[in-house]
């Protein structure tokens, strides 16, 4: 009986999150349909993801390729999967070939990875893959991401040099403890201004993926269009063994 109780808690938590998102968007003068809520399901079982899916949610995120390629075939193919974080180049082929409904990669932080993804998409003949450039807004050496000063060049490379990729925006993870500060969010917003100017695109064409369980409301108020919510929906993560990305 424990599993159904846990699953219903996730659905209740999802509804609470969606309400909080709506309230934050109203405070920022926007509409809730302008915000994507990514339910980050890493370490969580397929049965729990299915409960959230059955409640009407369709956008899910994973941080480990191995988990995603195991889970995705067991779940409906209208799920919009988003890979979040640092993707190893040698996992690109497995990810693209096993998860045809991968909608985006949030975490391209160098040209090499962008090139691998571009070739991988071309080889399987799927539609262009949306990617976000990951920016290290906290300045911590332990965090992946291009330095803010390099985000324009990387965005240019993705948009102009990778015909099988679709540049969709910028993302940041934040601080070492996965929290963020207004300064982190402001840095990413400033990067968007520079990128849009360099690419000649409107800011609405460059999403901002920032904000997680502990700070998504503040992120929305500061312009986020994509928040990644894990433990607030699914509960604390469980790591039975160390996993490789």
Short mmCIF file of N, CA and C in Angstrom, two decimals, residues 144-215:
data_model
loop_
_atom_site.label_atom_id
_atom_site.label_comp_id
_atom_site.label_asym_id
_atom_site.label_seq_id
_atom_site.Cartn_x
_atom_site.Cartn_y
_atom_site.Cartn_z
N UNK A 144 29.74 22.61 -14.65
CA UNK A 144 29.86 22.64 -16.10
C UNK A 144 29.24 23.93 -16.62
N UNK A 145 29.58 24.24 -17.83
CA UNK A 145 29.00 25.43 -18.44
C UNK A 145 30.06 26.35 -18.99
N UNK A 146 29.73 27.02 -20.07
CA UNK A 146 30.63 27.99 -20.65
C UNK A 146 30.63 29.24 -19.78
N UNK A 147 31.75 29.93 -19.73
CA UNK A 147 31.79 31.19 -18.99
C UNK A 147 30.85 32.19 -19.66
N UNK A 148 30.26 33.09 -18.89
CA UNK A 148 29.36 34.07 -19.50
C UNK A 148 29.97 34.80 -20.69
N UNK A 149 31.28 35.05 -20.61
CA UNK A 149 31.94 35.77 -21.71
C UNK A 149 32.00 34.94 -22.99
N UNK A 150 31.80 33.62 -22.88
CA UNK A 150 31.88 32.77 -24.05
C UNK A 150 30.54 32.31 -24.58
N UNK A 151 29.46 32.75 -23.95
CA UNK A 151 28.15 32.22 -24.35
C UNK A 151 27.73 32.68 -25.74
N UNK A 152 28.12 33.88 -26.14
CA UNK A 152 27.73 34.39 -27.46
C UNK A 152 28.34 33.54 -28.56
N UNK A 153 29.63 33.25 -28.45
CA UNK A 153 30.29 32.47 -29.49
C UNK A 153 29.73 31.06 -29.59
N UNK A 154 29.43 30.44 -28.45
CA UNK A 154 28.89 29.09 -28.48
C UNK A 154 27.47 29.09 -29.06
N UNK A 155 26.69 30.09 -28.68
CA UNK A 155 25.34 30.19 -29.24
C UNK A 155 25.39 30.40 -30.75
N UNK A 156 26.33 31.21 -31.20
CA UNK A 156 26.51 31.43 -32.64
C UNK A 156 26.85 30.12 -33.34
N UNK A 157 27.74 29.35 -32.72
CA UNK A 157 28.15 28.08 -33.33
C UNK A 157 26.97 27.14 -33.47
N UNK A 158 26.16 27.04 -32.43
CA UNK A 158 24.99 26.16 -32.48
C UNK A 158 24.01 26.62 -33.56
N UNK A 159 23.73 27.91 -33.58
CA UNK A 159 22.71 28.43 -34.50
C UNK A 159 23.18 28.46 -35.94
N UNK A 160 24.43 28.83 -36.15
CA UNK A 160 24.92 29.03 -37.51
C UNK A 160 25.75 27.86 -38.05
N UNK A 161 26.32 27.06 -37.15
CA UNK A 161 27.22 26.00 -37.59
C UNK A 161 26.69 24.59 -37.41
N UNK A 162 25.51 24.45 -36.84
CA UNK A 162 24.95 23.12 -36.58
C UNK A 162 23.53 23.06 -37.17
N UNK A 163 23.40 22.74 -38.44
CA UNK A 163 22.09 22.79 -39.11
C UNK A 163 21.07 21.81 -38.56
N UNK A 164 21.52 20.79 -37.84
CA UNK A 164 20.59 19.80 -37.30
C UNK A 164 20.21 20.07 -35.85
N UNK A 165 20.67 21.21 -35.34
CA UNK A 165 20.31 21.64 -33.99
C UNK A 165 19.52 22.93 -34.07
N UNK A 166 18.67 23.13 -33.09
CA UNK A 166 17.91 24.37 -32.99
C UNK A 166 18.27 25.05 -31.68
N UNK A 167 18.95 26.17 -31.78
CA UNK A 167 19.29 26.93 -30.57
C UNK A 167 18.00 27.45 -29.95
N UNK A 168 17.74 27.05 -28.69
CA UNK A 168 16.48 27.45 -28.09
C UNK A 168 16.65 28.32 -26.85
N UNK A 169 17.88 28.46 -26.34
CA UNK A 169 18.04 29.33 -25.19
C UNK A 169 19.27 29.02 -24.35
N UNK A 170 19.25 29.53 -23.13
CA UNK A 170 20.36 29.41 -22.20
C UNK A 170 19.87 28.76 -20.91
N UNK A 171 20.75 28.02 -20.26
CA UNK A 171 20.39 27.42 -18.98
C UNK A 171 21.54 27.55 -17.99
N UNK A 172 21.19 27.50 -16.71
CA UNK A 172 22.21 27.49 -15.66
C UNK A 172 21.74 26.59 -14.54
N UNK A 173 22.69 25.98 -13.86
CA UNK A 173 22.36 25.13 -12.72
C UNK A 173 22.46 25.91 -11.42
N UNK A 174 23.36 26.87 -11.34
CA UNK A 174 23.43 27.69 -10.13
C UNK A 174 24.62 27.35 -9.26
N UNK A 175 24.39 27.33 -7.96
CA UNK A 175 25.47 27.17 -7.01
C UNK A 175 25.79 25.69 -6.77
N UNK A 176 26.83 25.46 -5.99
CA UNK A 176 27.30 24.12 -5.71
C UNK A 176 26.21 23.25 -5.07
N UNK A 177 25.39 23.87 -4.21
CA UNK A 177 24.33 23.11 -3.53
C UNK A 177 23.02 23.13 -4.32
N UNK A 178 23.12 23.51 -5.60
CA UNK A 178 21.96 23.55 -6.50
C UNK A 178 20.96 24.63 -6.14
N UNK A 179 21.37 25.56 -5.27
CA UNK A 179 20.55 26.75 -5.06
C UNK A 179 21.10 27.85 -5.97
N UNK A 180 20.37 28.91 -6.10
CA UNK A 180 20.84 30.02 -6.91
C UNK A 180 20.61 31.32 -6.17
N UNK A 181 21.19 32.35 -6.67
CA UNK A 181 21.02 33.67 -6.09
C UNK A 181 20.49 34.59 -7.18
N UNK A 182 19.94 35.73 -6.80
CA UNK A 182 19.50 36.67 -7.84
C UNK A 182 20.62 37.02 -8.82
N UNK A 183 21.86 37.02 -8.32
CA UNK A 183 22.99 37.34 -9.19
C UNK A 183 23.16 36.29 -10.29
N UNK A 184 22.95 35.00 -9.95
CA UNK A 184 23.02 33.95 -10.96
C UNK A 184 21.99 34.19 -12.05
N UNK A 185 20.76 34.47 -11.63
CA UNK A 185 19.67 34.68 -12.58
C UNK A 185 19.91 35.94 -13.42
N UNK A 186 20.44 36.97 -12.78
CA UNK A 186 20.70 38.22 -13.50
C UNK A 186 21.79 38.01 -14.53
N UNK A 187 22.80 37.22 -14.17
CA UNK A 187 23.88 36.93 -15.12
C UNK A 187 23.34 36.24 -16.36
N UNK A 188 22.44 35.26 -16.17
CA UNK A 188 21.90 34.55 -17.33
C UNK A 188 21.02 35.49 -18.16
N UNK A 189 20.26 36.34 -17.51
CA UNK A 189 19.43 37.30 -18.24
C UNK A 189 20.30 38.25 -19.07
N UNK A 190 21.42 38.67 -18.50
CA UNK A 190 22.33 39.54 -19.23
C UNK A 190 22.95 38.82 -20.42
N UNK A 191 23.24 37.53 -20.22
CA UNK A 191 23.77 36.73 -21.34
C UNK A 191 22.75 36.68 -22.48
N UNK A 192 21.49 36.55 -22.13
CA UNK A 192 20.45 36.50 -23.17
C UNK A 192 20.44 37.79 -23.97
N UNK A 193 20.57 38.90 -23.31
CA UNK A 193 20.58 40.19 -24.02
C UNK A 193 21.70 40.21 -25.05
N UNK A 194 22.89 39.76 -24.63
CA UNK A 194 24.04 39.77 -25.53
C UNK A 194 23.87 38.77 -26.68
N UNK A 195 23.36 37.58 -26.36
CA UNK A 195 23.17 36.56 -27.39
C UNK A 195 22.14 37.01 -28.43
N UNK A 196 21.04 37.55 -27.95
CA UNK A 196 19.99 37.99 -28.88
C UNK A 196 20.47 39.12 -29.77
N UNK A 197 21.26 39.99 -29.20
CA UNK A 197 21.83 41.09 -29.98
C UNK A 197 22.77 40.55 -31.06
N UNK A 198 23.61 39.59 -30.68
CA UNK A 198 24.58 39.04 -31.62
C UNK A 198 23.91 38.22 -32.73
N UNK A 199 22.84 37.51 -32.37
CA UNK A 199 22.17 36.65 -33.34
C UNK A 199 21.05 37.37 -34.09
N UNK A 200 20.71 38.57 -33.64
CA UNK A 200 19.64 39.31 -34.28
C UNK A 200 18.28 38.69 -34.09
N UNK A 201 18.05 38.16 -32.88
CA UNK A 201 16.76 37.53 -32.60
C UNK A 201 16.10 38.23 -31.42
N UNK A 202 14.78 38.08 -31.34
CA UNK A 202 14.04 38.66 -30.22
C UNK A 202 14.29 37.84 -28.96
N UNK A 203 14.19 38.48 -27.80
CA UNK A 203 14.43 37.77 -26.54
C UNK A 203 13.45 36.63 -26.35
N UNK A 204 12.25 36.75 -26.92
CA UNK A 204 11.26 35.68 -26.81
C UNK A 204 11.73 34.41 -27.51
N UNK A 205 12.70 34.52 -28.41
CA UNK A 205 13.23 33.36 -29.13
C UNK A 205 14.39 32.70 -28.40
N UNK A 206 14.73 33.23 -27.24
CA UNK A 206 15.83 32.68 -26.45
C UNK A 206 15.32 32.40 -25.05
N UNK A 207 15.02 31.16 -24.77
CA UNK A 207 14.48 30.78 -23.46
C UNK A 207 15.54 30.88 -22.37
N UNK A 208 15.07 31.01 -21.16
CA UNK A 208 15.94 30.97 -19.98
C UNK A 208 15.52 29.80 -19.12
N UNK A 209 16.39 28.80 -18.99
CA UNK A 209 16.13 27.67 -18.12
C UNK A 209 16.90 27.89 -16.83
N UNK A 210 16.18 28.35 -15.83
CA UNK A 210 16.79 28.60 -14.53
C UNK A 210 15.72 28.48 -13.46
N UNK A 211 16.12 27.94 -12.33
CA UNK A 211 15.19 27.72 -11.23
C UNK A 211 14.90 26.25 -11.04
N UNK A 212 15.05 25.80 -9.80
CA UNK A 212 14.76 24.41 -9.44
C UNK A 212 13.86 24.41 -8.20
N UNK A 213 13.79 23.28 -7.54
CA UNK A 213 12.81 23.14 -6.45
C UNK A 213 12.89 24.26 -5.41
N UNK A 214 14.09 24.68 -5.06
CA UNK A 214 14.23 25.64 -3.98
C UNK A 214 14.08 27.09 -4.36
N UNK A 215 14.07 27.39 -5.67
CA UNK A 215 14.10 28.81 -6.06
C UNK A 215 13.34 29.10 -7.35
#
